[in-house]
Amino acid sequence: MRRVRGAPDRLVRRPAAVGQHDRVTTPPSTRTPSTRTPSTRTPSTRAPRRTLDDRPAPVPRGGLRLRQALSGVLAALQALVLTYALVVLPAVVAVLGSADATDDGWGSAVSVAGGLWVLGHGAPWQVSGATITLVPLGLTALFLVAGYASARRAAHASLAAWGAGAATYAGAVAGVGAAAGAVSGTGVLLAAVGGGLLGAVAVGGGLLARPGAPTLDDLPRARRLVPPAVRLGARTAVVGLALALALAAVTVAFWAVVGRSTSADVVEALSPGTLGGLVLGVGQLLVVPDLVLWGLAWLAGPGFSVGAGSTFAPGARELGPLPSVPLLGGLPGAPSGTHADLWAPALVVLCGIVAGWYAWRGVRRDAYREGSWRDALVLLATTVVVVLAVAWVLLTLASGAVGPGAMQVTGARAPVAAPVVAAEIGAGVLVVLGAGWLRALVAQRRDPGLPLDER
């Protein structure tokens, strides 16, 4: 089509080229708007848009709890197998190094390893007609680390995983003890209780360390049940007891250096050989934490004993028959003529003073109700109670029988030593808190409007 000159509204058809369709053009003034009706679909009637994400499909509540419980079981089994293998390995090495490696030797090695493994969980070990109750705390610490690492890596942070892991520990320890002939009767129940408690602590610690695990800040009810003064008192107890144990470790190291010649004589008399010396060294390392706790009892004043009739305390030393163990060559010697040993309990009080300084910093930072004596008493009481409970448990585990006869009395007497340790650390905390509160009261009388953290 083409437009005719002089007739703007007339359209003349122009022949189309071959192969082209007719095309009609209209002037701009004659174009009409599009008559296509808009879509009648409204946003509410459109089909929902489907998207893809990485969220897993919903799992039924029962299935989720089962998965969580299985994760706790698997984490506990990993730790149990690893620690049992580490205990059996030295026994296998000892059998391989012996000249008569018979079937009886292999059976005895596995039985001894099983008994030692059960003993590390706090259950008494029955061997050769004697009952050994002193727990090698080095082995217990290894169990705790293994359980903590396995739970932190493989378990879900849930109550189902925690309960299943603790139950697995209890059943495995009791089963291994009964199979190895290390426990019988009530010993099986004690093995289950000890394994369950250790598993609960190890698995629980690992679960709380996982990302997304609840903390005390996430539990408002727990925060209300545990006041700030109680929480600060518990932390103060941990600081004081940790300092006292560190001081005891330094003391034991000093004893070992002083008595190294005696230990060398014992090793020479035993002549254990290369493999035997390796096994003997590993065995002694397992009881080093026990010796540190004996050192704590010595510093506090009550002291400890290695066999009936022997006493090791500041200012007192009575020797009895000792087993041929090189580590015992580093026991404290005779008291010096200067009576300097009698000042050893003052070192534990000094640890309490440092812990009290830590507590006073927390008091000033949090300004407990502007100097409430009630909060101060709660803090001090919590510190003493926590130190007493922890020291009592540790000293009980590090004491007991290591053989028949006189060796049934070994270690510190927890009912005597634990209260003394708690009293000495509490005395140090009381000195600092008392001085701090008196200073705060004097400053308050001078300037009643002065905040507690500036006094």
JSON list of C-alpha atoms in Angstrom, two decimals, residues 142-278:
[
{"chain": "A", "resi": 142, "resn": "LEU", "atom": "CA", "xyz": [42.60, -40.54, 78.78]},
{"chain": "A", "resi": 143, "resn": "PHE", "atom": "CA", "xyz": [39.08, -41.97, 78.81]},
{"chain": "A", "resi": 144, "resn": "LEU", "atom": "CA", "xyz": [37.59, -38.53, 79.41]},
{"chain": "A", "resi": 145, "resn": "VAL", "atom": "CA", "xyz": [39.54, -36.97, 76.55]},
{"chain": "A", "resi": 146, "resn": "ALA", "atom": "CA", "xyz": [38.60, -39.77, 74.14]},
{"chain": "A", "resi": 147, "resn": "GLY", "atom": "CA", "xyz": [34.91, -39.60, 75.03]},
{"chain": "A", "resi": 148, "resn": "TYR", "atom": "CA", "xyz": [34.89, -35.81, 74.81]},
{"chain": "A", "resi": 149, "resn": "ALA", "atom": "CA", "xyz": [36.55, -35.80, 71.37]},
{"chain": "A", "resi": 150, "resn": "SER", "atom": "CA", "xyz": [34.28, -38.53, 69.97]},
{"chain": "A", "resi": 151, "resn": "ALA", "atom": "CA", "xyz": [31.09, -36.84, 71.17]},
{"chain": "A", "resi": 152, "resn": "ARG", "atom": "CA", "xyz": [32.20, -33.43, 69.96]},
{"chain": "A", "resi": 153, "resn": "ARG", "atom": "CA", "xyz": [32.92, -34.81, 66.51]},
{"chain": "A", "resi": 154, "resn": "ALA", "atom": "CA", "xyz": [30.19, -37.36, 65.88]},
{"chain": "A", "resi": 155, "resn": "ALA", "atom": "CA", "xyz": [27.19, -36.92, 68.20]},
{"chain": "A", "resi": 156, "resn": "HIS", "atom": "CA", "xyz": [24.16, -34.64, 68.05]},
{"chain": "A", "resi": 157, "resn": "ALA", "atom": "CA", "xyz": [23.79, -32.04, 70.79]},
{"chain": "A", "resi": 158, "resn": "SER", "atom": "CA", "xyz": [20.66, -33.51, 72.38]},
{"chain": "A", "resi": 159, "resn": "LEU", "atom": "CA", "xyz": [19.53, -35.23, 75.55]},
{"chain": "A", "resi": 160, "resn": "ALA", "atom": "CA", "xyz": [18.85, -38.43, 73.59]},
{"chain": "A", "resi": 161, "resn": "ALA", "atom": "CA", "xyz": [22.47, -38.63, 72.43]},
{"chain": "A", "resi": 162, "resn": "TRP", "atom": "CA", "xyz": [23.76, -37.87, 75.92]},
{"chain": "A", "resi": 163, "resn": "GLY", "atom": "CA", "xyz": [21.64, -40.54, 77.60]},
{"chain": "A", "resi": 164, "resn": "ALA", "atom": "CA", "xyz": [22.40, -43.16, 74.96]},
{"chain": "A", "resi": 165, "resn": "GLY", "atom": "CA", "xyz": [26.14, -42.47, 75.16]},
{"chain": "A", "resi": 166, "resn": "ALA", "atom": "CA", "xyz": [26.20, -42.74, 78.95]},
{"chain": "A", "resi": 167, "resn": "ALA", "atom": "CA", "xyz": [24.18, -45.96, 78.87]},
{"chain": "A", "resi": 168, "resn": "THR", "atom": "CA", "xyz": [26.54, -47.42, 76.27]},
{"chain": "A", "resi": 169, "resn": "TYR", "atom": "CA", "xyz": [29.51, -46.63, 78.51]},
{"chain": "A", "resi": 170, "resn": "ALA", "atom": "CA", "xyz": [27.85, -48.28, 81.50]},
{"chain": "A", "resi": 171, "resn": "GLY", "atom": "CA", "xyz": [26.95, -51.46, 79.62]},
{"chain": "A", "resi": 172, "resn": "ALA", "atom": "CA", "xyz": [30.33, -51.77, 77.89]},
{"chain": "A", "resi": 173, "resn": "VAL", "atom": "CA", "xyz": [32.39, -51.35, 81.07]},
{"chain": "A", "resi": 174, "resn": "ALA", "atom": "CA", "xyz": [30.28, -53.86, 82.99]},
{"chain": "A", "resi": 175, "resn": "GLY", "atom": "CA", "xyz": [30.38, -56.32, 80.09]},
{"chain": "A", "resi": 176, "resn": "VAL", "atom": "CA", "xyz": [34.14, -56.11, 79.56]},
{"chain": "A", "resi": 177, "resn": "GLY", "atom": "CA", "xyz": [34.78, -56.44, 83.29]},
{"chain": "A", "resi": 178, "resn": "ALA", "atom": "CA", "xyz": [32.62, -59.54, 83.57]},
{"chain": "A", "resi": 179, "resn": "ALA", "atom": "CA", "xyz": [34.06, -61.11, 80.40]},
{"chain": "A", "resi": 180, "resn": "ALA", "atom": "CA", "xyz": [37.65, -60.53, 81.52]},
{"chain": "A", "resi": 181, "resn": "GLY", "atom": "CA", "xyz": [36.94, -61.93, 84.98]},
{"chain": "A", "resi": 182, "resn": "ALA", "atom": "CA", "xyz": [38.07, -58.65, 86.54]},
{"chain": "A", "resi": 183, "resn": "VAL", "atom": "CA", "xyz": [34.85, -57.99, 88.44]},
{"chain": "A", "resi": 184, "resn": "SER", "atom": "CA", "xyz": [32.16, -60.18, 89.92]},
{"chain": "A", "resi": 185, "resn": "GLY", "atom": "CA", "xyz": [29.07, -59.78, 92.04]},
{"chain": "A", "resi": 186, "resn": "THR", "atom": "CA", "xyz": [28.67, -56.21, 93.22]},
{"chain": "A", "resi": 187, "resn": "GLY", "atom": "CA", "xyz": [31.77, -55.29, 91.19]},
{"chain": "A", "resi": 188, "resn": "VAL", "atom": "CA", "xyz": [29.70, -55.54, 88.01]},
{"chain": "A", "resi": 189, "resn": "LEU", "atom": "CA", "xyz": [27.25, -52.99, 89.40]},
{"chain": "A", "resi": 190, "resn": "LEU", "atom": "CA", "xyz": [30.11, -50.70, 90.45]},
{"chain": "A", "resi": 191, "resn": "ALA", "atom": "CA", "xyz": [31.62, -51.04, 86.98]},
{"chain": "A", "resi": 192, "resn": "ALA", "atom": "CA", "xyz": [28.31, -50.04, 85.40]},
{"chain": "A", "resi": 193, "resn": "VAL", "atom": "CA", "xyz": [27.94, -47.06, 87.73]},
{"chain": "A", "resi": 194, "resn": "GLY", "atom": "CA", "xyz": [31.53, -45.92, 87.20]},
{"chain": "A", "resi": 195, "resn": "GLY", "atom": "CA", "xyz": [31.32, -46.32, 83.44]},
{"chain": "A", "resi": 196, "resn": "GLY", "atom": "CA", "xyz": [27.99, -44.53, 83.30]},
{"chain": "A", "resi": 197, "resn": "LEU", "atom": "CA", "xyz": [29.23, -41.55, 85.33]},
{"chain": "A", "resi": 198, "resn": "LEU", "atom": "CA", "xyz": [32.43, -41.24, 83.32]},
{"chain": "A", "resi": 199, "resn": "GLY", "atom": "CA", "xyz": [30.50, -41.57, 80.07]},
{"chain": "A", "resi": 200, "resn": "ALA", "atom": "CA", "xyz": [27.99, -38.95, 81.17]},
{"chain": "A", "resi": 201, "resn": "VAL", "atom": "CA", "xyz": [30.76, -36.47, 81.93]},
{"chain": "A", "resi": 202, "resn": "ALA", "atom": "CA", "xyz": [32.79, -37.18, 78.79]},
{"chain": "A", "resi": 203, "resn": "VAL", "atom": "CA", "xyz": [29.89, -37.30, 76.33]},
{"chain": "A", "resi": 204, "resn": "GLY", "atom": "CA", "xyz": [28.14, -34.37, 77.99]},
{"chain": "A", "resi": 205, "resn": "GLY", "atom": "CA", "xyz": [31.25, -32.22, 77.75]},
{"chain": "A", "resi": 206, "resn": "GLY", "atom": "CA", "xyz": [31.68, -33.06, 74.09]},
{"chain": "A", "resi": 207, "resn": "LEU", "atom": "CA", "xyz": [28.05, -32.30, 73.28]},
{"chain": "A", "resi": 208, "resn": "LEU", "atom": "CA", "xyz": [28.19, -28.94, 75.04]},
{"chain": "A", "resi": 209, "resn": "ALA", "atom": "CA", "xyz": [31.26, -28.05, 72.98]},
{"chain": "A", "resi": 210, "resn": "ARG", "atom": "CA", "xyz": [29.49, -28.66, 69.67]},
{"chain": "A", "resi": 211, "resn": "PRO", "atom": "CA", "xyz": [28.33, -25.65, 67.60]},
{"chain": "A", "resi": 212, "resn": "GLY", "atom": "CA", "xyz": [24.74, -24.80, 68.39]},
{"chain": "A", "resi": 213, "resn": "ALA", "atom": "CA", "xyz": [24.75, -26.48, 71.79]},
{"chain": "A", "resi": 214, "resn": "PRO", "atom": "CA", "xyz": [22.76, -24.62, 74.45]},
{"chain": "A", "resi": 215, "resn": "THR", "atom": "CA", "xyz": [24.59, -22.51, 76.98]},
{"chain": "A", "resi": 216, "resn": "LEU", "atom": "CA", "xyz": [23.55, -21.13, 80.33]},
{"chain": "A", "resi": 217, "resn": "ASP", "atom": "CA", "xyz": [22.53, -17.89, 78.64]},
{"chain": "A", "resi": 218, "resn": "ASP", "atom": "CA", "xyz": [20.08, -19.86, 76.48]},
{"chain": "A", "resi": 219, "resn": "LEU", "atom": "CA", "xyz": [18.36, -21.32, 79.54]},
{"chain": "A", "resi": 220, "resn": "PRO", "atom": "CA", "xyz": [16.61, -18.50, 81.43]},
{"chain": "A", "resi": 221, "resn": "ARG", "atom": "CA", "xyz": [15.17, -20.90, 84.00]},
{"chain": "A", "resi": 222, "resn": "ALA", "atom": "CA", "xyz": [18.64, -22.26, 84.81]},
{"chain": "A", "resi": 223, "resn": "ARG", "atom": "CA", "xyz": [19.97, -18.73, 85.17]},
{"chain": "A", "resi": 224, "resn": "ARG", "atom": "CA", "xyz": [17.22, -17.95, 87.67]},
{"chain": "A", "resi": 225, "resn": "LEU", "atom": "CA", "xyz": [17.92, -21.13, 89.64]},
{"chain": "A", "resi": 226, "resn": "VAL", "atom": "CA", "xyz": [21.67, -20.44, 89.76]},
{"chain": "A", "resi": 227, "resn": "PRO", "atom": "CA", "xyz": [22.25, -16.89, 91.10]},
{"chain": "A", "resi": 228, "resn": "PRO", "atom": "CA", "xyz": [25.28, -14.87, 89.97]},
{"chain": "A", "resi": 229, "resn": "ALA", "atom": "CA", "xyz": [26.96, -15.26, 93.36]},
{"chain": "A", "resi": 230, "resn": "VAL", "atom": "CA", "xyz": [26.77, -19.06, 93.08]},
{"chain": "A", "resi": 231, "resn": "ARG", "atom": "CA", "xyz": [28.21, -19.04, 89.56]},
{"chain": "A", "resi": 232, "resn": "LEU", "atom": "CA", "xyz": [31.06, -16.78, 90.62]},
{"chain": "A", "resi": 233, "resn": "GLY", "atom": "CA", "xyz": [31.70, -18.96, 93.67]},
{"chain": "A", "resi": 234, "resn": "ALA", "atom": "CA", "xyz": [31.98, -22.07, 91.50]},
{"chain": "A", "resi": 235, "resn": "ARG", "atom": "CA", "xyz": [34.46, -20.35, 89.19]},
{"chain": "A", "resi": 236, "resn": "THR", "atom": "CA", "xyz": [36.44, -19.17, 92.20]},
{"chain": "A", "resi": 237, "resn": "ALA", "atom": "CA", "xyz": [36.62, -22.75, 93.50]},
{"chain": "A", "resi": 238, "resn": "VAL", "atom": "CA", "xyz": [37.93, -23.97, 90.16]},
{"chain": "A", "resi": 239, "resn": "VAL", "atom": "CA", "xyz": [40.62, -21.27, 90.15]},
{"chain": "A", "resi": 240, "resn": "GLY", "atom": "CA", "xyz": [41.73, -22.01, 93.71]},
{"chain": "A", "resi": 241, "resn": "LEU", "atom": "CA", "xyz": [41.80, -25.79, 93.30]},
{"chain": "A", "resi": 242, "resn": "ALA", "atom": "CA", "xyz": [43.59, -25.56, 89.95]},
{"chain": "A", "resi": 243, "resn": "LEU", "atom": "CA", "xyz": [46.30, -23.38, 91.49]},
{"chain": "A", "resi": 244, "resn": "ALA", "atom": "CA", "xyz": [46.69, -25.79, 94.41]},
{"chain": "A", "resi": 245, "resn": "LEU", "atom": "CA", "xyz": [47.01, -28.77, 92.05]},
{"chain": "A", "resi": 246, "resn": "ALA", "atom": "CA", "xyz": [49.58, -26.91, 89.95]},
{"chain": "A", "resi": 247, "resn": "LEU", "atom": "CA", "xyz": [51.57, -26.20, 93.10]},
{"chain": "A", "resi": 248, "resn": "ALA", "atom": "CA", "xyz": [51.31, -29.88, 94.07]},
{"chain": "A", "resi": 249, "resn": "ALA", "atom": "CA", "xyz": [52.59, -30.91, 90.64]},
{"chain": "A", "resi": 250, "resn": "VAL", "atom": "CA", "xyz": [55.63, -28.65, 91.07]},
{"chain": "A", "resi": 251, "resn": "THR", "atom": "CA", "xyz": [56.22, -30.17, 94.50]},
{"chain": "A", "resi": 252, "resn": "VAL", "atom": "CA", "xyz": [56.08, -33.73, 93.14]},
{"chain": "A", "resi": 253, "resn": "ALA", "atom": "CA", "xyz": [58.49, -32.80, 90.34]},
{"chain": "A", "resi": 254, "resn": "PHE", "atom": "CA", "xyz": [60.88, -31.44, 92.96]},
{"chain": "A", "resi": 255, "resn": "TRP", "atom": "CA", "xyz": [60.64, -34.71, 94.90]},
{"chain": "A", "resi": 256, "resn": "ALA", "atom": "CA", "xyz": [61.39, -36.68, 91.73]},
{"chain": "A", "resi": 257, "resn": "VAL", "atom": "CA", "xyz": [64.52, -34.63, 91.04]},
{"chain": "A", "resi": 258, "resn": "VAL", "atom": "CA", "xyz": [65.76, -35.01, 94.61]},
{"chain": "A", "resi": 259, "resn": "GLY", "atom": "CA", "xyz": [65.12, -38.77, 94.67]},
{"chain": "A", "resi": 260, "resn": "ARG", "atom": "CA", "xyz": [66.33, -39.60, 91.17]},
{"chain": "A", "resi": 261, "resn": "SER", "atom": "CA", "xyz": [69.28, -41.63, 92.49]},
{"chain": "A", "resi": 262, "resn": "THR", "atom": "CA", "xyz": [66.96, -43.86, 94.53]},
{"chain": "A", "resi": 263, "resn": "SER", "atom": "CA", "xyz": [64.71, -44.37, 91.52]},
{"chain": "A", "resi": 264, "resn": "ALA", "atom": "CA", "xyz": [67.72, -45.29, 89.39]},
{"chain": "A", "resi": 265, "resn": "ASP", "atom": "CA", "xyz": [68.76, -47.90, 91.94]},
{"chain": "A", "resi": 266, "resn": "VAL", "atom": "CA", "xyz": [65.30, -49.48, 91.82]},
{"chain": "A", "resi": 267, "resn": "VAL", "atom": "CA", "xyz": [65.37, -49.62, 88.01]},
{"chain": "A", "resi": 268, "resn": "GLU", "atom": "CA", "xyz": [68.82, -51.22, 88.07]},
{"chain": "A", "resi": 269, "resn": "ALA", "atom": "CA", "xyz": [67.64, -53.83, 90.56]},
{"chain": "A", "resi": 270, "resn": "LEU", "atom": "CA", "xyz": [64.60, -54.70, 88.46]},
{"chain": "A", "resi": 271, "resn": "SER", "atom": "CA", "xyz": [66.50, -54.95, 85.13]},
{"chain": "A", "resi": 272, "resn": "PRO", "atom": "CA", "xyz": [63.28, -54.80, 83.10]},
{"chain": "A", "resi": 273, "resn": "GLY", "atom": "CA", "xyz": [64.91, -54.72, 79.66]},
{"chain": "A", "resi": 274, "resn": "THR", "atom": "CA", "xyz": [63.82, -52.57, 76.75]},
{"chain": "A", "resi": 275, "resn": "LEU", "atom": "CA", "xyz": [60.24, -53.73, 76.33]},
{"chain": "A", "resi": 276, "resn": "GLY", "atom": "CA", "xyz": [59.75, -54.27, 80.05]},
{"chain": "A", "resi": 277, "resn": "GLY", "atom": "CA", "xyz": [61.09, -50.81, 80.76]},
{"chain": "A", "resi": 278, "resn": "LEU", "atom": "CA", "xyz": [58.68, -49.36, 78.21]}
]
